[in-house]
Coordinates of C-alpha atoms in Angstrom, one line a residue:
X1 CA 0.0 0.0 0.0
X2 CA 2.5 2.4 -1.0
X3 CA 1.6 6.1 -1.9
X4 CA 1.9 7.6 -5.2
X5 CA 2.9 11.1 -5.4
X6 CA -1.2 12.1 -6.7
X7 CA -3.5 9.7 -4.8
X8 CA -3.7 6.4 -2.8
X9 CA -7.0 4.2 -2.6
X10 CA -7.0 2.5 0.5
X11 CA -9.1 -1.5 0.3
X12 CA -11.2 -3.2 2.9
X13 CA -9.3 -5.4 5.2
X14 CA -11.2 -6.7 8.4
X15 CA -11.3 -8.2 11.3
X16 CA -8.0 -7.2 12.1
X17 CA -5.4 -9.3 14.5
X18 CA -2.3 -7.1 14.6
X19 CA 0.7 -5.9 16.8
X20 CA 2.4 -2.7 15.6
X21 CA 5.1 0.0 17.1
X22 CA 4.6 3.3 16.0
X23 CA 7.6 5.2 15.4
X24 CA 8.9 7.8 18.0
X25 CA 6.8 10.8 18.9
X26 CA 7.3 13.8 17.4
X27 CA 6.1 15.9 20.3
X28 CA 8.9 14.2 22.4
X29 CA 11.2 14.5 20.1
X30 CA 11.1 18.1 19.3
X31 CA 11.4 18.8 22.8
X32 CA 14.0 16.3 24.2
X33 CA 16.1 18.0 20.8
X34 CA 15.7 21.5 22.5
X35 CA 16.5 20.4 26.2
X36 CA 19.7 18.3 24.7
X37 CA 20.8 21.2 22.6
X38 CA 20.7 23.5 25.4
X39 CA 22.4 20.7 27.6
X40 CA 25.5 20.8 29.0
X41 CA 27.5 17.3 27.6
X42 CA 26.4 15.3 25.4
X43 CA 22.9 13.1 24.7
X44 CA 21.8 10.2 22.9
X45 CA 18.4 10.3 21.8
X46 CA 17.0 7.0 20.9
X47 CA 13.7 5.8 19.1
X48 CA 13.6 9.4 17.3
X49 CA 11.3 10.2 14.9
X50 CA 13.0 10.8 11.3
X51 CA 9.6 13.3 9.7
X52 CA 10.0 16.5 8.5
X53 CA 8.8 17.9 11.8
X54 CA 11.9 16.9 13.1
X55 CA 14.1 17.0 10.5
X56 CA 13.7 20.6 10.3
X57 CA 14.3 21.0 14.1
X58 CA 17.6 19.0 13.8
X59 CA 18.6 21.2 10.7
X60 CA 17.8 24.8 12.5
X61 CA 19.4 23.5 15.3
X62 CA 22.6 22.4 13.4
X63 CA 22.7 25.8 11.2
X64 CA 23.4 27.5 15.2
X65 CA 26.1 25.3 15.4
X66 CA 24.9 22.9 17.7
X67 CA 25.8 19.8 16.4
X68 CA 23.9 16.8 15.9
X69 CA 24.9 12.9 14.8
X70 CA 22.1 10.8 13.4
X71 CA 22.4 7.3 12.3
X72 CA 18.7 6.6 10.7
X73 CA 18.8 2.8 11.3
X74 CA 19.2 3.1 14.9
X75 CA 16.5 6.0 14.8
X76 CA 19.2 8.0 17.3
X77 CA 20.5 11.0 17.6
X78 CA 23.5 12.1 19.2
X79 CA 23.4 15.8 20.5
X80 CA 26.3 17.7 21.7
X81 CA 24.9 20.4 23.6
X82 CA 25.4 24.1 24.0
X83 CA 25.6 24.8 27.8
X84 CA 22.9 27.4 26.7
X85 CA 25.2 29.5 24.6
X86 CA 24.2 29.6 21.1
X87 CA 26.9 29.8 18.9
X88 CA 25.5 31.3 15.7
X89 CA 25.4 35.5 15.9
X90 CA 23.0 35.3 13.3
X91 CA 20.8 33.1 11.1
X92 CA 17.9 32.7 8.9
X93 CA 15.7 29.5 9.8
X94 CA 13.0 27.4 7.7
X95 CA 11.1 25.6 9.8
X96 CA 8.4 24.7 6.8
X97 CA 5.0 24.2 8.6
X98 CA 6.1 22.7 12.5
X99 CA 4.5 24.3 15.1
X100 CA 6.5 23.1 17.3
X101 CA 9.8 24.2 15.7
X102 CA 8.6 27.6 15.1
X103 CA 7.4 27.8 18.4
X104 CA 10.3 26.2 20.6
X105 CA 12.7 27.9 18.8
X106 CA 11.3 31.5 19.0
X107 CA 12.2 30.9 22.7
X108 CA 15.2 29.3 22.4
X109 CA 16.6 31.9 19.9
X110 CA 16.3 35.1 22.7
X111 CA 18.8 33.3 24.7
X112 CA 21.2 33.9 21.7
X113 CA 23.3 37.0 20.9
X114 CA 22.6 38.6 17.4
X115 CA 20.0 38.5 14.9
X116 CA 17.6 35.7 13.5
X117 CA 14.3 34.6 11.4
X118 CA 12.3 31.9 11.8
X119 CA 9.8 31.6 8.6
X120 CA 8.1 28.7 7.0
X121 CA 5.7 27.6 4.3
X122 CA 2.5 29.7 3.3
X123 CA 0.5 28.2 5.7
X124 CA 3.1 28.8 8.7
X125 CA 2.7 32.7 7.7
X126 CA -1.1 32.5 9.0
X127 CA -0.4 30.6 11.7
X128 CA -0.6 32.5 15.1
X129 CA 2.3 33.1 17.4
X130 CA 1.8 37.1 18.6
X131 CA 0.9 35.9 22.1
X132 CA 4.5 34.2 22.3
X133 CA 6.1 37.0 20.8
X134 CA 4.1 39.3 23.6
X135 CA 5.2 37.1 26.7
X136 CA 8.8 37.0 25.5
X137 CA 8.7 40.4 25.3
X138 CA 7.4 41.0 28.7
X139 CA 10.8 39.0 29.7
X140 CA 12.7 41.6 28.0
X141 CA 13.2 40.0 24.5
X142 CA 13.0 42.0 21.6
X143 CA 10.9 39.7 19.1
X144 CA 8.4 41.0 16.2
X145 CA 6.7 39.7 13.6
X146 CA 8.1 41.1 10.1
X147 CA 4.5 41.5 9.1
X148 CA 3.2 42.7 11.7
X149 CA 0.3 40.4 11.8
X150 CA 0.9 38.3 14.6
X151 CA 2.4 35.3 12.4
X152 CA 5.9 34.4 10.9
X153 CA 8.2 35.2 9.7
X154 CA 9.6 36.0 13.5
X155 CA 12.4 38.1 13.6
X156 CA 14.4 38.8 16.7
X157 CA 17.4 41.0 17.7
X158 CA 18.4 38.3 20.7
X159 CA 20.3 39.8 23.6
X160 CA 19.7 36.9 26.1
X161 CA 16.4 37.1 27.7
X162 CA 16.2 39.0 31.3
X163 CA 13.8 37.1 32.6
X164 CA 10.9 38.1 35.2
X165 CA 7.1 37.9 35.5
X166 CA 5.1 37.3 32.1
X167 CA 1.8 36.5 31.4
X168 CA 0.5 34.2 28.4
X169 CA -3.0 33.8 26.9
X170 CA -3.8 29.7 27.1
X171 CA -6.6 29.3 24.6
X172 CA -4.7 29.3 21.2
X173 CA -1.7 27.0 21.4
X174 CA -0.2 25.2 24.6
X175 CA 3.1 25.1 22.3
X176 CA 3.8 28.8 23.3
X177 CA 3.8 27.5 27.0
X178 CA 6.4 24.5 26.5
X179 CA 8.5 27.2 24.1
X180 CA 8.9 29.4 27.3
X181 CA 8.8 26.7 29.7
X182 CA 12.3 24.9 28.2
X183 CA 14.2 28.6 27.5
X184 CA 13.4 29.5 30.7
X185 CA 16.2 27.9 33.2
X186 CA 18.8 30.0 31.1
X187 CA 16.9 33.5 31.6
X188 CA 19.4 35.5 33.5
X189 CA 16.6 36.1 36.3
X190 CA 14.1 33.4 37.6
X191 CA 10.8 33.4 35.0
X192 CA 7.4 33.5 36.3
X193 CA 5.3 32.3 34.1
X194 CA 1.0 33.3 34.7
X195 CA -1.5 31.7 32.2
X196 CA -4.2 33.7 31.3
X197 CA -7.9 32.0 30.7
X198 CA -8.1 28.5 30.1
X199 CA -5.5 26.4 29.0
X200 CA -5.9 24.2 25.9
X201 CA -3.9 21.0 25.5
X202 CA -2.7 20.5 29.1
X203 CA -1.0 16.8 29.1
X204 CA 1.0 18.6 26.0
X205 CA 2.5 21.3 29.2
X206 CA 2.8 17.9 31.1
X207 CA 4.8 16.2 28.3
X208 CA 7.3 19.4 28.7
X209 CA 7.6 19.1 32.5
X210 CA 8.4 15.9 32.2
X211 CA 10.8 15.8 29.2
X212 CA 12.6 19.2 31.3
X213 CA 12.6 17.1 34.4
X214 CA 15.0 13.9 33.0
X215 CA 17.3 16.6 31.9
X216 CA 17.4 18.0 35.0
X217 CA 15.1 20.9 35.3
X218 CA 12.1 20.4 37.5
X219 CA 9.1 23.0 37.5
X220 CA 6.3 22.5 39.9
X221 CA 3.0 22.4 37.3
X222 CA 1.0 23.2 40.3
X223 CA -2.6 23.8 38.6
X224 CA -1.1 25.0 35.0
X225 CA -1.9 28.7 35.6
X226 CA 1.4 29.9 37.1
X227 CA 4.8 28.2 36.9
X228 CA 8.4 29.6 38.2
X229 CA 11.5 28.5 36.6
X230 CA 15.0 28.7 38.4
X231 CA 17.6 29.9 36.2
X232 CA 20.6 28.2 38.5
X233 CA 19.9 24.5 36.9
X234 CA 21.2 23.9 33.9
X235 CA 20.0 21.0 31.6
X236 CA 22.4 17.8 32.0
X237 CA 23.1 15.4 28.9
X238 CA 22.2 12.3 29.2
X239 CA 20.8 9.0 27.2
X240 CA 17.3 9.7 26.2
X241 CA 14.7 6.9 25.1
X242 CA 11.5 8.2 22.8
X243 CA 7.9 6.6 23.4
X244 CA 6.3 5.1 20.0
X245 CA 3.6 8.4 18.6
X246 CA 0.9 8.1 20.9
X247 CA -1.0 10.6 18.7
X248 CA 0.1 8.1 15.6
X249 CA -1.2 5.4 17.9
X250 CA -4.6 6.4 17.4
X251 CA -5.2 5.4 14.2
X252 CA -4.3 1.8 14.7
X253 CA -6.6 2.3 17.6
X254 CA -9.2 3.0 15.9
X255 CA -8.8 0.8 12.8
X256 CA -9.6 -2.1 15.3
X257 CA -13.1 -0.2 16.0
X258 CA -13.8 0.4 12.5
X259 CA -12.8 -2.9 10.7
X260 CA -13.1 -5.4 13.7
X261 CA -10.6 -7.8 15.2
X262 CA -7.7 -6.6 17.4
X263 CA -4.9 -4.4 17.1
X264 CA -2.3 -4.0 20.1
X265 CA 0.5 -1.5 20.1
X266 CA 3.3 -2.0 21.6
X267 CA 5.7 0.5 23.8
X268 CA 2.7 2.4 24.8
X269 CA 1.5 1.8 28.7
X270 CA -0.8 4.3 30.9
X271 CA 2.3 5.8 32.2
X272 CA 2.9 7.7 29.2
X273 CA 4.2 11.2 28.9
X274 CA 1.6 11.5 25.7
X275 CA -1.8 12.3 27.0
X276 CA -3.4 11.1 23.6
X277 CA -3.0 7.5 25.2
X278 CA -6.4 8.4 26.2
X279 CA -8.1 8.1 23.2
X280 CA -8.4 4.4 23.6
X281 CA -11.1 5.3 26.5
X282 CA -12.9 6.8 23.9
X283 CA -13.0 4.3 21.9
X284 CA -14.3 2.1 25.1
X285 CA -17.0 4.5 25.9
X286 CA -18.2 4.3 22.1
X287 CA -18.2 0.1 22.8
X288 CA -15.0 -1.0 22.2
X289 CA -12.6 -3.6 24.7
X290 CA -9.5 -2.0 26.2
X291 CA -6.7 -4.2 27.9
X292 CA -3.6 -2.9 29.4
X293 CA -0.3 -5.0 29.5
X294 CA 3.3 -4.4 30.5
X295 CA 3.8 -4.8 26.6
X296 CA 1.0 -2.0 25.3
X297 CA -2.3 -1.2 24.8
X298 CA -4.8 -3.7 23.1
X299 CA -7.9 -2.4 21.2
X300 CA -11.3 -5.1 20.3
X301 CA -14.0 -4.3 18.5
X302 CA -16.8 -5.7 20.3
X303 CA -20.2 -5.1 18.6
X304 CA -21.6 -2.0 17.7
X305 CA -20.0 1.4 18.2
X306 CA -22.6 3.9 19.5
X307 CA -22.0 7.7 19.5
X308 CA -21.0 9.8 22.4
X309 CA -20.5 13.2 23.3
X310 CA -17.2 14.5 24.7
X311 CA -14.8 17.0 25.2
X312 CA -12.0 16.9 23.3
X313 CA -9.7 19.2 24.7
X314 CA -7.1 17.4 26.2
X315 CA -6.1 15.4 23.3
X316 CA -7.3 17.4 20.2
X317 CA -4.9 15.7 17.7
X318 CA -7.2 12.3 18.1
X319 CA -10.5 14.8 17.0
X320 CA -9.8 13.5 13.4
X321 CA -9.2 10.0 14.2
X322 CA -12.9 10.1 16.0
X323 CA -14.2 11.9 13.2
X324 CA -13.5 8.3 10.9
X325 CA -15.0 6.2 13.5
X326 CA -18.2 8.1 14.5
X327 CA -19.2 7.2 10.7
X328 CA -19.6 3.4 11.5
X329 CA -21.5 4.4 15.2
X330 CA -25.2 3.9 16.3
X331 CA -26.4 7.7 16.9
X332 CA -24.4 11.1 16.4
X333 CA -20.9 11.9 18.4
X334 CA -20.6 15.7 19.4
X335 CA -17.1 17.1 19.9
X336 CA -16.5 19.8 21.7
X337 CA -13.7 22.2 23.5
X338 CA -10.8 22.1 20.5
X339 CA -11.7 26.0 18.8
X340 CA -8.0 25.7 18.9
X341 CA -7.5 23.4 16.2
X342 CA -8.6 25.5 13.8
X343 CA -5.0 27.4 13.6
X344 CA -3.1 24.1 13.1
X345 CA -1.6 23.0 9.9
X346 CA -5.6 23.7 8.4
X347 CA -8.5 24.6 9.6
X348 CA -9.0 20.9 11.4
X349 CA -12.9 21.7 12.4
X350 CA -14.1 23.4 9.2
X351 CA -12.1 20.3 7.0
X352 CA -13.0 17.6 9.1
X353 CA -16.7 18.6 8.4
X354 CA -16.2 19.0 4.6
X355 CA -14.2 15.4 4.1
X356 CA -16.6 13.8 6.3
X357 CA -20.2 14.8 4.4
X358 CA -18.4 13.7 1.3
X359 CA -18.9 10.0 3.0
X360 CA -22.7 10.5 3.0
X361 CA -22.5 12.4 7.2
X362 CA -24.8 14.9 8.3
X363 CA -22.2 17.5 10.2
X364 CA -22.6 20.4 11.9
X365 CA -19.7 22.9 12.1
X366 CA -19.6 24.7 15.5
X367 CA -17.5 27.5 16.7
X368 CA -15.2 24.6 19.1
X369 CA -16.6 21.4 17.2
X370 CA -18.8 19.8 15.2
X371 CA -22.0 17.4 15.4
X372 CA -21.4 14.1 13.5
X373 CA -24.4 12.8 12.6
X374 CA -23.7 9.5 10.3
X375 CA -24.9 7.2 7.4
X376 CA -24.0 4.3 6.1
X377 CA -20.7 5.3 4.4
X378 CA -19.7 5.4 0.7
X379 CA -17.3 5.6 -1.6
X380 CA -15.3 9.3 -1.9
X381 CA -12.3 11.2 -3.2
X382 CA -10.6 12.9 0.2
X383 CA -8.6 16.5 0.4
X384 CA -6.1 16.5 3.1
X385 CA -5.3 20.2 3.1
X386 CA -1.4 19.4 3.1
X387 CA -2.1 17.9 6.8
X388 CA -0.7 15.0 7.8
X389 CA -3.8 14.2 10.0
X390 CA -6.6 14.7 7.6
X391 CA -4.7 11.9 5.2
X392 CA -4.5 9.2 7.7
X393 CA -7.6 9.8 9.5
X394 CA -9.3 10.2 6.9
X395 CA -7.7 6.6 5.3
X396 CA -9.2 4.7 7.6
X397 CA -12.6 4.6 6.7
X398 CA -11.3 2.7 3.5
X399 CA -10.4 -0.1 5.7
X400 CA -14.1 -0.9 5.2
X401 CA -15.7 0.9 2.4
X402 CA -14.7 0.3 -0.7
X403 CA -13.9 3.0 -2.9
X404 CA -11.7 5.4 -0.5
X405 CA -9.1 7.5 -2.1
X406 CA -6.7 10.0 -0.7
X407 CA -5.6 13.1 -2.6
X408 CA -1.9 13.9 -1.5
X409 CA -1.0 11.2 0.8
X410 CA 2.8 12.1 0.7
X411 CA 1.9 14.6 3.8
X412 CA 2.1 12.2 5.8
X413 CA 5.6 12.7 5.9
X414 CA 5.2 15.6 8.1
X415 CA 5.0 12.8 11.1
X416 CA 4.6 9.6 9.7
X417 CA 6.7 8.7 6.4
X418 CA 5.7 5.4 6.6
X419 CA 2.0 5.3 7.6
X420 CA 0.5 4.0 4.6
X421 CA 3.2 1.1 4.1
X422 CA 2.0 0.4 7.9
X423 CA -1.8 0.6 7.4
X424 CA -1.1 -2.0 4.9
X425 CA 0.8 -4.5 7.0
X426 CA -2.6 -4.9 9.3
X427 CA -3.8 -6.9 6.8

């Protein structure tokens, strides 16, 4: 089931009986890369993601001189950190369309000396990022958007960054959070960090405080509304070990709810940084069999699915992934709580809604969601915006309707290179 550069159709396969490991998570690896290259010594990473996500995270981070090994067969990388002095004066970053590079590195950048722009594809230039650029300034950074619209490019005139008391809005991106989070232990004063309204994405914040913790940096997350950093405790090199993609995870999930059978993946327990581990209690509430093991996470269709309604919030990536199976349940699924996803690599809600009433659904767009009200499913031609999650969502409904294509199913490479080969060794 390998892609072609125009369009993949996906065929029926069912009941499923598969074990599969995911490769690294992205989130992870995007931040254990920052905390390593600000590190003082060396790490090994291990069980890294090789996407373009990362890929353009090791790239910026090599063009400031931080260097960085990789040997692709062992999926590890070998970082020789920084000590939290950057040694580029001056640079000009592509970061294509990752959040999280953009994001991270925004922060990381002020704790440099000289001048630097991050800029991506189109789509990253209407992506949001003014509410990092304000908190870093309230730290004493000076950081601008070239366009003054509140989006890259992101140009900064880096000084080191003072420190002090900031504030941050919470609702559009929990990203801006872990970007300031990781720069902060190398502010020249303590950081206090206040969240503003309600935060979106919290086990993402989580993920960070963790990740900053095994390199030696702990932050109390109290209740995720204020947070002080120490600047007296550097990050420590050390070896690293990367969790399979929960968020990748999900779609094996749920294959095993829309074409039957089993699927378990491995290296994935409850005690996972990735919060999006959680989708597999979705997936129970909606009918499904869950079973835990030291060896990963098991998923059984067990009769019919029914529709729920639930807040997505905490793991938003997954809203797509629930979008394919809430065609195959008894009764409509309402998601709600993720207005935040419509500044991500598309607008998720409005596209999720389109692609869907192509299959035959009733939907309802809603300011933070959508009502899925579904029909048997049929046969369609699926967009995917250039995002990664729309195509392998998305594909999954063709593991039991005939007649599923995907338009530009390369874009899984922003995560996932191999996805489709994958989907096709459940079979």
């Amino acid at each position: 089931m390998e892609p072609s550069p125009q369009t993949i159709e996906v065929r029926p396969a069912g009941p499923l009986a598969a074990t599969i490991r995911p490769p690294g998570s992205k989130s992870i690896t995007n931040r254990a890369l920052v905390c390593a290259a600000l590190a003082e010594g060396e790490s090994t990473l291990t069980g890294c993601l090789d996407s373009e996500d990362t890929r353009v995270m090791v790239a910026a981070l090599d063009k400031l001189g931080i260097r960085i090994t990789a040997d692709a067969t062992r999926q590890t990388l070998q970082v020789h950190g920084c000590g939290g002095r950057i040694p580029a004066a001056s640079g000009d970053l592509y970061v294509a369309n990752s959040g999280t590079t953009v994001r991270f590195l925004t922060a990381l950048l002020t704790l440099g000396q000289g001048t630097f722009c991050l800029d991506g594809t189109p789509r990253m230039r209407e992506r949001p990022i003014e509410d990092l650029l304000a908190a870093l300034r309230q730290l004493g950074a000076e950081v601008a958007s070239e366009a003054a619209n509140g989006c890259p490019p992101v140009v900064l005139q880096a000084h080191g960054l003072p420190g002090g008391r900031t504030n941050i809005r919470g609702d559009i991106s929990s990203q801006f959070l872990s970007g300031l989070l990781m720069a902060a232990p190398y502010a020249t004063k303590p950081v206090e960090i206040v969240v503003d309204g309600t935060l979106v994405s919290q086990p993402y914040v989580h993920m960070t405080l963790g990740v900053m913790h095994s390199f030696g940096v702990t932050v109390d997350p109290g209740d995720l509304t204020r947070f002080v950093i120490p600047n007296a405790r550097p990050y420590r090199g050390l070896d690293y070990a990367i969790e399979p993609d929960a968020s990748a995870a999900s779609y094996f999930w749920a294959a095993a709810a829309i074409a039957g059978g089993q699927v378990t993946v491995e290296g994935l327990t409850r005690a996972s940084l990735q919060g999006d581990v959680a989708f597999v209690d979705v997936l129970g509430r909606m009918g499904c069999r869950v079973s835990d093991s030291p060896r990963g996470i098991t998923v059984q269709a067990a009769g019919e699915l029914r529709g729920i309604d639930i807040d997505m919030n905490p793991i938003s990536d997954t809203v797509q992934t629930l979008g394919a199976v809430a065609l195959f349940a008894e009764g409509p699924t309402t998601i709600s709580g993720v207005a935040h996803i419509r500044h991500k690599e598309t607008d998720r809600i409005a596209a999720l809604a389109t692609e869907l009433r192509k299959f035959g659904a009733t939907v309802d767009e809603r300011p933070d969601g959508l009502r899925i009200d579904p029909a048997p499913p049929h046969a369609a031609t699926i967009d995917t915006y250039d995002d990664h999650r729309m195509a392998m969502s998305m594909a999954l409904v063709g593991l039991r309707v005939p007649g599923v294509i995907i338009r530009d199913p390369g874009c899984t490479a922003k995560t996932y290179p191999g996805f489709f080969r994958d989907l096709g060794r459940l079979r």
